[in-house]
Coordinates of C-alpha atoms in Angstrom, one line a residue:
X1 CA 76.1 80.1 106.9
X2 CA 73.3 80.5 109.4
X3 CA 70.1 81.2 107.7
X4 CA 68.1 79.8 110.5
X5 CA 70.2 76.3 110.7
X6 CA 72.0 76.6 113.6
X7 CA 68.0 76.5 115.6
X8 CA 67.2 73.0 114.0
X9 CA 68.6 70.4 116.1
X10 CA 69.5 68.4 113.4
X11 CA 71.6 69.6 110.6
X12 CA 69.3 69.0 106.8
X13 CA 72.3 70.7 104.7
X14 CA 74.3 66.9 104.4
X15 CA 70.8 66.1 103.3
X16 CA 69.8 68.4 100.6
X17 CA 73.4 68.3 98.9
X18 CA 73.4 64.6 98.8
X19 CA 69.8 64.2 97.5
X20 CA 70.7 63.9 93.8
X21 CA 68.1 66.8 93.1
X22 CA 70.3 69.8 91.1
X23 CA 68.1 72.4 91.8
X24 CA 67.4 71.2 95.7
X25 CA 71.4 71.1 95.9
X26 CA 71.8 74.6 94.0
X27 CA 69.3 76.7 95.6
X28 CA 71.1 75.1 99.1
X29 CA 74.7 76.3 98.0
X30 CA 72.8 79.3 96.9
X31 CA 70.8 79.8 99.5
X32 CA 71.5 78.2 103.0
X33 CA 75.2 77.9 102.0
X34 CA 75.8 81.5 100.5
X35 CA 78.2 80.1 97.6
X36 CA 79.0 81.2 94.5
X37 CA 77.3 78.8 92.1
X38 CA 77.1 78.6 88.1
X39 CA 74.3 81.0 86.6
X40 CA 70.8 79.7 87.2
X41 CA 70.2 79.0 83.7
X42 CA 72.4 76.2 83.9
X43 CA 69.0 74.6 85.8
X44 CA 66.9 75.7 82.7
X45 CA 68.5 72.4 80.9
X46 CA 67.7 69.7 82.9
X47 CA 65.2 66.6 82.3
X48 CA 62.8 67.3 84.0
X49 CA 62.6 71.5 82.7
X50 CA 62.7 70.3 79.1
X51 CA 60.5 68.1 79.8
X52 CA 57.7 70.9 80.9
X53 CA 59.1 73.0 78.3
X54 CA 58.5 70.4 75.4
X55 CA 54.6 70.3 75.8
X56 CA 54.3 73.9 75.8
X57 CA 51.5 75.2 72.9
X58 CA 53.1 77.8 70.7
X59 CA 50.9 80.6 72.4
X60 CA 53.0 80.1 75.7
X61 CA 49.9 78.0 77.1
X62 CA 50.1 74.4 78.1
X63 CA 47.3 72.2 77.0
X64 CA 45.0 70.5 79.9
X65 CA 45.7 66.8 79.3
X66 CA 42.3 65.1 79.6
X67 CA 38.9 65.7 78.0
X68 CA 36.7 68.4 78.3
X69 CA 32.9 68.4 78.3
X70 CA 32.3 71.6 76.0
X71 CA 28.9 72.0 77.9
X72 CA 30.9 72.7 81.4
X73 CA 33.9 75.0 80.4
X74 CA 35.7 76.0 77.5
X75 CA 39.0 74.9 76.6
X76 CA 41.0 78.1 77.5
X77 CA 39.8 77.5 80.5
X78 CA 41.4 74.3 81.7
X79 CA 44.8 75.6 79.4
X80 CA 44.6 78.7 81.7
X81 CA 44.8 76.5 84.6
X82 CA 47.1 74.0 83.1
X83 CA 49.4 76.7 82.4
X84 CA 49.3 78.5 85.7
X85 CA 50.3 74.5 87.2
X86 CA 53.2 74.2 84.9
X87 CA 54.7 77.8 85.3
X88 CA 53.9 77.4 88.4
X89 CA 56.0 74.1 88.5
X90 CA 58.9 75.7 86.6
X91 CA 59.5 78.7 88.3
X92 CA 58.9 77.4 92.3
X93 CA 61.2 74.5 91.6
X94 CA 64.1 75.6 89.1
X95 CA 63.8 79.1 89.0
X96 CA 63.4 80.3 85.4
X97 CA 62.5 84.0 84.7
X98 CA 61.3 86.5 82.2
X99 CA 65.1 85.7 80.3
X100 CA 64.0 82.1 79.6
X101 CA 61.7 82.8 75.7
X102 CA 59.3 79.7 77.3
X103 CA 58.8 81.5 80.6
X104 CA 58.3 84.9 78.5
X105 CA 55.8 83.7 76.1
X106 CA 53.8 81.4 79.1
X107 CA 53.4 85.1 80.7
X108 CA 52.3 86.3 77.7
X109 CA 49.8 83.8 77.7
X110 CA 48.7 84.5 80.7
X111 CA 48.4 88.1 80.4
X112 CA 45.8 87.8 77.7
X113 CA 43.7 86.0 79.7
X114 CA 44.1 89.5 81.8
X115 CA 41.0 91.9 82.4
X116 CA 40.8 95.5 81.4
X117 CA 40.1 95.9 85.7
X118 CA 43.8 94.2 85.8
X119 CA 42.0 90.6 87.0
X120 CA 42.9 87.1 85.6
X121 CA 39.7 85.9 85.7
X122 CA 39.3 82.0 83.3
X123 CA 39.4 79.8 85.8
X124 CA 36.2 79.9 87.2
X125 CA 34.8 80.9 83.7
X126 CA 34.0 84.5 84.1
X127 CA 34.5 84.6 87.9
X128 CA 37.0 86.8 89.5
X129 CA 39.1 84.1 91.9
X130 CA 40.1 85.3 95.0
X131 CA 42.5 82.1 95.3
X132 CA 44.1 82.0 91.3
X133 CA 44.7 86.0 90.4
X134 CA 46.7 86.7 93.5
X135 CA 48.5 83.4 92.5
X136 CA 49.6 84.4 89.0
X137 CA 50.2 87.7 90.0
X138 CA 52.6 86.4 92.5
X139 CA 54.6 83.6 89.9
X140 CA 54.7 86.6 86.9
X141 CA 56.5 88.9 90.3
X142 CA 59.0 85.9 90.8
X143 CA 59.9 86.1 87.5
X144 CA 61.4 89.4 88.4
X145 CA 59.2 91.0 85.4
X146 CA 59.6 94.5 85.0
X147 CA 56.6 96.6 86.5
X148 CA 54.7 96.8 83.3
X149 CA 51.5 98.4 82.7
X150 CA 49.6 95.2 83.0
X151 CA 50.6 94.8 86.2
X152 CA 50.1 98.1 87.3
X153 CA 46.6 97.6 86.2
X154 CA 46.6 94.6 88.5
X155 CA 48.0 96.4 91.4
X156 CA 46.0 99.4 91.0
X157 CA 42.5 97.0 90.6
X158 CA 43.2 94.8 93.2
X159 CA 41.7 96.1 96.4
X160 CA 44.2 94.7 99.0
X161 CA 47.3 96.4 97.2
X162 CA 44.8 99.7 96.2
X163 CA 43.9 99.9 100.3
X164 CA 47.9 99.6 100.8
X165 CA 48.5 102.8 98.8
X166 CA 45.8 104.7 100.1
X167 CA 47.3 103.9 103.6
X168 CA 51.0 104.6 102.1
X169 CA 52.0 100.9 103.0
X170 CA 52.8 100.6 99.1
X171 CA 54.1 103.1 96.5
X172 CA 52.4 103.7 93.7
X173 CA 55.4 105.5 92.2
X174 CA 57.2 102.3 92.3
X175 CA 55.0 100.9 89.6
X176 CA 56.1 103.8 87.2

C-alpha cells in the first residue's frame, strides 16, 4: 500500500474513503490502495459528469456562460476557454478519455482551434499563450490520445519539446 503514506504522520486513506466523493474514493482504491476497482467508466455516469456533459454545444465546445462585448473578443474565444475549463474539469477529476464520444468530440473542438505551427492559440485572440497551449496539450495527453499528427505538429512546433529532441531527451520516433 505505501505510495508515500507510510511518511505522513497522520494516515488520510480513512479520510478519502469516507468522504462520500466516488471518484476521490475510486482513484484512492485505485491509486493509494492498489485495488482492483470497477472500470472507470462507471465514474463517467455520475451527477455531477452528466451534468458537464449536458451543456456541451454539439461541436464538442462548451458555451462561456455570460455576455460578451463583441468589440473585446469574439465568441470562440471565451468557448475556447470555456471548454478547455470544463475538459479540464472532467478529465482532472473523474478521469474520462478519448473512449467517452463527449471527451472525443470536446478534443475535436479543440483541435480546430489548432494552428498549422501545431499552437492553440484563441485565448488571447491571436496570441500564442505560453500558459493555455502547454495546458491543452497536456489534458488531450491525459486522455491517453493516440500520437496523432496534430500532436506531432504540436510537439515538433513547440520549442521546449523541439530543444528536447535535438538534445535526444525526447524521441521523435515515438510520435510516428
Amino acid at each position: 500500500m505505501n505510495a508515500g503514506i507510510d511518511e505522513l504522520k497522520i494516515n488520510p486513506i480513512p479520510s478519502l474513503l469516507s468522504c462520500s466523493n466516488p471518484a476521490i474514493e475510486y482513484f484512492t482504491r485505485r491509486d493509494l490502495l492498489n485495488e482492483q476497482v470497477e472500470p472507470i467508466s462507471e465514474l463517467w455516469e455520475i451527477k455531477d459528469v452528466l451534468k458537464i456533459l449536458k451543456k456541451q454545444l454539439d461541436d464538442g465546445s462548451w458555451k462561456y456562460p455570460s455576455k460578451i462585448k463583441k468589440y473585446l473578443r469574439s465568441r470562440q474565444d471565451y468557448d475556447q476557454f470555456e471548454t478547455y475549463k470544463n475538459l479540464g474539469r472532467l478529465v482532472e477529476k473523474y478521469g474520462p478519455n478519448i473512449d467517452h464520444h463527449q471527451i472525443q468530440k470536446a478534443s475535436e473542438y479543440l483541435f480546430s482551434c489548432q494552428t498549422s505551427e501545431g499552437d492553440f492559440i484563441g485565448i488571447y485572440g491571436n496570441q500564442y499563450a505560453h500558459t493555455y497551449s502547454p495546458a491543452i496539450m497536456e489534458l488531450l495527453i491525459k486522455q491517453v490520445i493516440v500520437m496523432t499528427n496534430a500532436l506531432k505538429m504540436v510537439f515538433s512546433g513547440y520549442s521546449p519539446c523541439a530543444r528536447m529532441m535535438e538534445v535526444g531527451l525526447f524521441h521523435s520516433e515515438l510520435l510516428t
